[in-house]
């Protein structure tokens, strides 16, 4: 019996780690997925819906959905909420609440610290039919942000501090800068460094990206090596975003997958991934809902 319970515990830990990868993968369009300190930093109520899908030209391929909402509350606080459905990994759903404290250093500088808590439904394999696990997750993050650059540090899955769970506690370092090329052309450059202990020593990987904005239209390229949803491969992600008026933004991304051989390909095989997102924002009395924001 003890061996069976230990096996279930180990399995749940590993599956919890795997299912969180889908949530992390939404960060190009929703930084709240990796850093709870991001809540409220846009100074508006921001709602984002994202659909992640493989092989869009075929029917009955998997898709997963992510929803986030965050908003400043009063002068110094912010609250957020995330929900996701990711049947591809372990047929799981999850719900997370976020609270952040924002210290305004100056009119254009904000230092934030946030905490995230939630649960995930993990469906065990056929050997354990009818058994669901609900692992609790806890994350923490800090972020320093100005209108033209930001730096953030966060960690996820702080609970269950045993070596069986070590692969599920990534640390994320993020940074970005907006270069003003002309009055109408902007370049947003950013990076994400992910570190974690896979059991064989601490390892780090990095993503880099660049997005060119012309007025309200942005086109970008991302090099990704940090996401296990790519099956251990690196990937090139092409993105496009359009700001529609003051409140709406829509966008899409496509994974130009990179096989282990290093040859990138543009195809719609099952290993390729599309993402589509819609963002809607409400003014919180700050008058900032119509301002163009690049992160």
Coordinates of C-alpha atoms in Angstrom, one line a residue:
X1 CA 0.0 0.0 0.0
X2 CA 2.8 2.4 0.9
X3 CA 4.5 1.7 -2.5
X4 CA 1.2 2.4 -4.3
X5 CA 0.7 5.7 -2.5
X6 CA 4.3 6.7 -3.1
X7 CA 3.8 5.9 -6.8
X8 CA 0.7 8.0 -7.0
X9 CA 2.4 10.9 -5.2
X10 CA 5.3 10.8 -7.6
X11 CA 3.1 10.6 -10.6
X12 CA 0.9 13.5 -9.5
X13 CA 4.0 15.7 -9.0
X14 CA 5.4 15.0 -12.4
X15 CA 2.0 15.4 -14.1
X16 CA 1.4 18.7 -12.3
X17 CA 4.7 19.9 -13.6
X18 CA 3.8 18.9 -17.2
X19 CA 0.4 20.4 -17.2
X20 CA 1.7 23.8 -16.0
X21 CA 3.8 24.0 -19.2
X22 CA 0.7 24.8 -21.2
X23 CA 0.0 27.7 -18.9
X24 CA 3.5 29.0 -19.2
X25 CA 3.3 28.9 -23.0
X26 CA 0.7 31.6 -23.0
X27 CA 3.2 34.2 -21.7
X28 CA 3.9 35.9 -25.1
X29 CA 0.3 37.3 -24.8
X30 CA -0.2 37.1 -21.0
X31 CA 2.7 37.7 -18.7
X32 CA 0.5 37.0 -15.7
X33 CA 1.0 33.3 -16.6
X34 CA 4.6 33.4 -15.3
X35 CA 4.7 36.4 -12.9
X36 CA 1.9 37.3 -10.5
X37 CA 3.6 40.8 -10.0
X38 CA 2.3 41.7 -13.5
X39 CA -1.2 42.1 -12.2
X40 CA -2.5 45.6 -12.5
X41 CA 0.6 47.0 -14.1
X42 CA -1.3 48.1 -17.2
X43 CA -3.4 50.4 -14.9
X44 CA -6.6 49.2 -16.5
X45 CA -8.9 46.2 -16.0
X46 CA -7.5 43.8 -18.6
X47 CA -9.2 40.6 -19.8
X48 CA -7.4 38.2 -22.1
X49 CA -8.8 35.0 -23.8
X50 CA -6.3 32.7 -25.6
X51 CA -7.0 29.6 -27.6
X52 CA -4.0 27.3 -28.3
X53 CA -4.4 24.7 -31.0
X54 CA -2.4 22.2 -33.0
X55 CA -2.9 21.5 -36.7
X56 CA -5.7 24.0 -37.4
X57 CA -6.3 22.5 -40.9
X58 CA -7.4 19.1 -39.4
X59 CA -10.6 18.4 -37.4
X60 CA -10.6 16.9 -33.9
X61 CA -7.2 18.2 -33.0
X62 CA -6.6 19.2 -29.5
X63 CA -7.1 22.8 -28.3
X64 CA -6.7 24.4 -24.9
X65 CA -8.1 27.6 -23.6
X66 CA -6.7 30.2 -21.2
X67 CA -8.5 33.2 -19.6
X68 CA -7.0 35.9 -17.4
X69 CA -8.3 39.1 -15.8
X70 CA -6.4 41.5 -13.7
X71 CA -7.1 45.0 -12.4
X72 CA -5.7 47.6 -10.0
X73 CA -7.6 47.9 -6.8
X74 CA -7.1 51.3 -5.1
X75 CA -3.8 53.1 -5.2
X76 CA -1.4 50.3 -4.3
X77 CA -3.1 46.9 -4.9
X78 CA -4.1 44.7 -7.8
X79 CA -6.0 41.4 -8.1
X80 CA -6.0 38.8 -10.8
X81 CA -7.6 35.5 -11.8
X82 CA -6.6 32.8 -14.3
X83 CA -8.5 29.8 -15.5
X84 CA -7.4 27.2 -18.1
X85 CA -8.4 24.0 -19.7
X86 CA -5.6 21.9 -21.2
X87 CA -6.9 18.4 -22.1
X88 CA -3.8 17.6 -24.2
X89 CA -1.4 17.2 -21.3
X90 CA -3.4 15.5 -18.6
X91 CA -7.0 16.5 -19.3
X92 CA -6.7 19.1 -16.6
X93 CA -8.3 22.4 -15.6
X94 CA -6.9 25.0 -13.2
X95 CA -7.9 28.1 -11.3
X96 CA -5.5 30.6 -9.8
X97 CA -6.0 33.8 -7.9
X98 CA -3.4 36.6 -7.8
X99 CA -2.8 39.5 -5.4
X100 CA -0.1 42.1 -6.0
X101 CA 1.2 45.1 -4.1
X102 CA 2.4 48.0 -6.2
X103 CA 4.7 50.7 -4.9
X104 CA 4.8 53.7 -7.2
X105 CA 8.4 55.0 -7.0
X106 CA 7.6 57.9 -9.3
X107 CA 4.9 58.8 -11.8
X108 CA 6.4 56.5 -14.4
X109 CA 8.1 53.8 -12.1
X110 CA 6.3 51.0 -10.4
X111 CA 7.8 48.2 -8.3
X112 CA 5.4 45.3 -7.8
X113 CA 5.4 42.1 -5.7
X114 CA 2.7 39.5 -6.2
X115 CA 1.6 36.1 -5.0
X116 CA -0.4 33.4 -6.9
X117 CA -2.3 30.5 -5.4
X118 CA -4.6 28.0 -7.0
X119 CA -5.5 24.4 -7.6
X120 CA -5.4 22.1 -10.7
X121 CA -7.4 19.1 -11.5
X122 CA -5.1 16.3 -12.6
X123 CA -6.7 13.2 -14.1
X124 CA -4.6 10.1 -13.4
X125 CA -3.8 7.4 -16.1
X126 CA -6.1 4.4 -16.8
X127 CA -4.4 2.5 -13.9
X128 CA -6.2 4.9 -11.5
X129 CA -9.5 5.4 -13.3
X130 CA -11.9 7.5 -11.3
X131 CA -9.1 9.1 -9.2
X132 CA -8.5 12.8 -9.6
X133 CA -5.7 14.7 -7.9
X134 CA -5.9 18.4 -7.0
X135 CA -2.4 19.7 -6.3
X136 CA -2.1 23.1 -4.7
X137 CA 0.2 25.6 -6.4
X138 CA 1.9 28.7 -5.0
X139 CA 4.0 31.2 -6.9
X140 CA 5.7 34.5 -6.2
X141 CA 7.1 37.3 -8.3
X142 CA 8.5 40.9 -8.4
X143 CA 8.6 43.3 -11.2
X144 CA 10.1 46.8 -11.9
X145 CA 8.4 48.6 -14.7
X146 CA 8.6 52.0 -16.5
X147 CA 6.8 53.0 -19.8
X148 CA 9.8 51.8 -21.8
X149 CA 11.3 48.8 -20.0
X150 CA 10.7 46.2 -17.4
X151 CA 12.5 43.6 -15.4
X152 CA 10.8 40.7 -13.5
X153 CA 11.8 37.7 -11.4
X154 CA 9.3 35.0 -10.4
X155 CA 9.1 31.4 -9.3
X156 CA 6.2 28.9 -9.5
X157 CA 5.1 25.7 -7.6
X158 CA 6.8 26.5 -4.3
X159 CA 4.8 23.8 -2.4
X160 CA 5.9 20.2 -1.9
X161 CA 9.5 20.9 -1.4
X162 CA 10.9 17.5 -2.0
X163 CA 13.4 16.2 -4.6
X164 CA 10.5 14.3 -6.2
X165 CA 9.0 17.7 -7.1
X166 CA 12.1 19.5 -8.1
X167 CA 11.4 19.6 -11.8
X168 CA 8.2 21.5 -11.1
X169 CA 9.7 24.7 -9.7
X170 CA 11.0 26.9 -12.5
X171 CA 12.5 30.3 -11.9
X172 CA 11.7 33.0 -14.6
X173 CA 13.8 36.1 -15.2
X174 CA 12.2 38.5 -17.7
X175 CA 13.2 41.8 -19.2
X176 CA 12.1 44.0 -22.1
X177 CA 12.8 47.4 -23.7
X178 CA 10.9 49.5 -26.2
X179 CA 13.1 51.4 -28.7
X180 CA 11.5 54.4 -30.3
X181 CA 12.8 54.3 -33.9
X182 CA 10.5 57.1 -35.1
X183 CA 7.3 58.6 -33.9
X184 CA 5.4 55.8 -35.6
X185 CA 7.8 52.9 -35.6
X186 CA 8.7 51.1 -32.3
X187 CA 10.8 48.0 -31.6
X188 CA 10.1 45.9 -28.5
X189 CA 12.9 43.5 -27.6
X190 CA 12.6 41.1 -24.7
X191 CA 14.0 38.0 -23.2
X192 CA 13.0 35.2 -20.8
X193 CA 15.5 33.1 -18.9
X194 CA 14.2 30.0 -17.3
X195 CA 16.2 28.1 -14.6
X196 CA 15.3 24.9 -12.8
X197 CA 16.8 21.8 -11.3
X198 CA 15.9 18.7 -13.4
X199 CA 17.6 16.3 -11.0
X200 CA 21.0 16.5 -12.7
X201 CA 22.1 20.0 -11.7
X202 CA 20.7 23.5 -12.2
X203 CA 20.0 24.3 -15.9
X204 CA 19.1 27.5 -17.7
X205 CA 17.5 28.2 -21.1
X206 CA 16.5 31.4 -22.7
X207 CA 13.9 32.8 -25.1
X208 CA 14.5 36.0 -27.1
X209 CA 12.0 38.0 -29.1
X210 CA 11.6 41.2 -31.2
X211 CA 8.4 42.9 -32.3
X212 CA 8.2 45.8 -34.7
X213 CA 5.2 48.1 -34.2
X214 CA 3.9 50.5 -36.8
X215 CA 1.2 52.6 -35.2
X216 CA -1.3 49.9 -33.9
X217 CA 0.1 46.9 -35.8
X218 CA 2.9 44.7 -34.5
X219 CA 4.8 41.8 -36.1
X220 CA 7.3 39.8 -34.2
X221 CA 9.6 36.8 -34.1
X222 CA 10.3 34.7 -31.0
X223 CA 13.1 32.1 -30.5
X224 CA 11.9 29.7 -27.8
X225 CA 13.9 27.0 -26.0
X226 CA 12.3 27.1 -22.5
X227 CA 9.0 25.3 -23.2
X228 CA 8.6 21.6 -22.8
X229 CA 5.4 21.7 -24.8
X230 CA 7.6 21.7 -27.9
X231 CA 8.7 18.2 -27.1
X232 CA 12.2 19.1 -26.1
X233 CA 12.8 21.0 -29.3
X234 CA 13.6 24.7 -29.9
X235 CA 11.1 26.7 -31.9
X236 CA 10.6 29.9 -33.8
X237 CA 7.3 31.7 -33.1
X238 CA 5.9 34.2 -35.5
X239 CA 3.4 36.7 -34.0
X240 CA 1.0 39.4 -35.2
X241 CA -1.0 41.8 -33.1
X242 CA -3.5 44.6 -34.0
X243 CA -4.9 47.2 -31.6
X244 CA -8.5 47.8 -32.5
X245 CA -9.6 51.1 -31.1
X246 CA -9.1 51.9 -27.4
X247 CA -10.3 48.6 -25.8
X248 CA -9.7 45.6 -28.1
X249 CA -6.5 43.9 -29.2
X250 CA -6.3 40.7 -31.3
X251 CA -3.4 38.6 -32.2
X252 CA -2.1 35.2 -33.4
X253 CA 1.1 33.2 -33.3
X254 CA 2.4 30.3 -35.3
X255 CA 5.2 27.8 -34.2
X256 CA 7.7 27.2 -37.0
X257 CA 8.8 24.0 -35.3
X258 CA 12.5 23.0 -35.1
X259 CA 13.2 19.3 -35.2
X260 CA 16.2 17.9 -33.3
X261 CA 18.2 18.1 -36.6
X262 CA 18.0 21.9 -36.3
X263 CA 16.1 22.4 -39.6
X264 CA 13.2 24.7 -39.2
X265 CA 10.0 23.9 -41.1
X266 CA 6.7 25.6 -41.9
X267 CA 4.0 23.0 -41.8
X268 CA 0.8 22.0 -40.2
X269 CA 1.8 18.7 -38.7
X270 CA 0.6 17.9 -35.2
X271 CA 3.8 19.3 -33.7
X272 CA 3.0 22.8 -34.9
X273 CA 1.0 25.1 -32.7
X274 CA -1.3 28.1 -33.4
X275 CA -2.3 30.6 -30.7
X276 CA -5.1 33.1 -31.1
X277 CA -5.9 35.8 -28.4
X278 CA -8.3 38.6 -27.7
X279 CA -7.9 41.3 -25.1
X280 CA -10.5 43.7 -23.8
X281 CA -9.7 46.5 -21.4
X282 CA -11.8 48.7 -19.2
X283 CA -10.9 52.1 -17.7
X284 CA -10.5 52.2 -13.9
X285 CA -10.7 56.0 -13.8
X286 CA -7.1 56.4 -14.7
X287 CA -7.8 57.6 -18.3
X288 CA -5.2 55.1 -19.6
X289 CA -7.5 52.7 -21.4
X290 CA -6.8 54.5 -24.8
X291 CA -3.0 54.6 -24.3
X292 CA -0.8 52.3 -26.4
X293 CA 1.0 49.8 -24.3
X294 CA 3.6 47.4 -25.6
X295 CA 3.8 45.1 -22.5

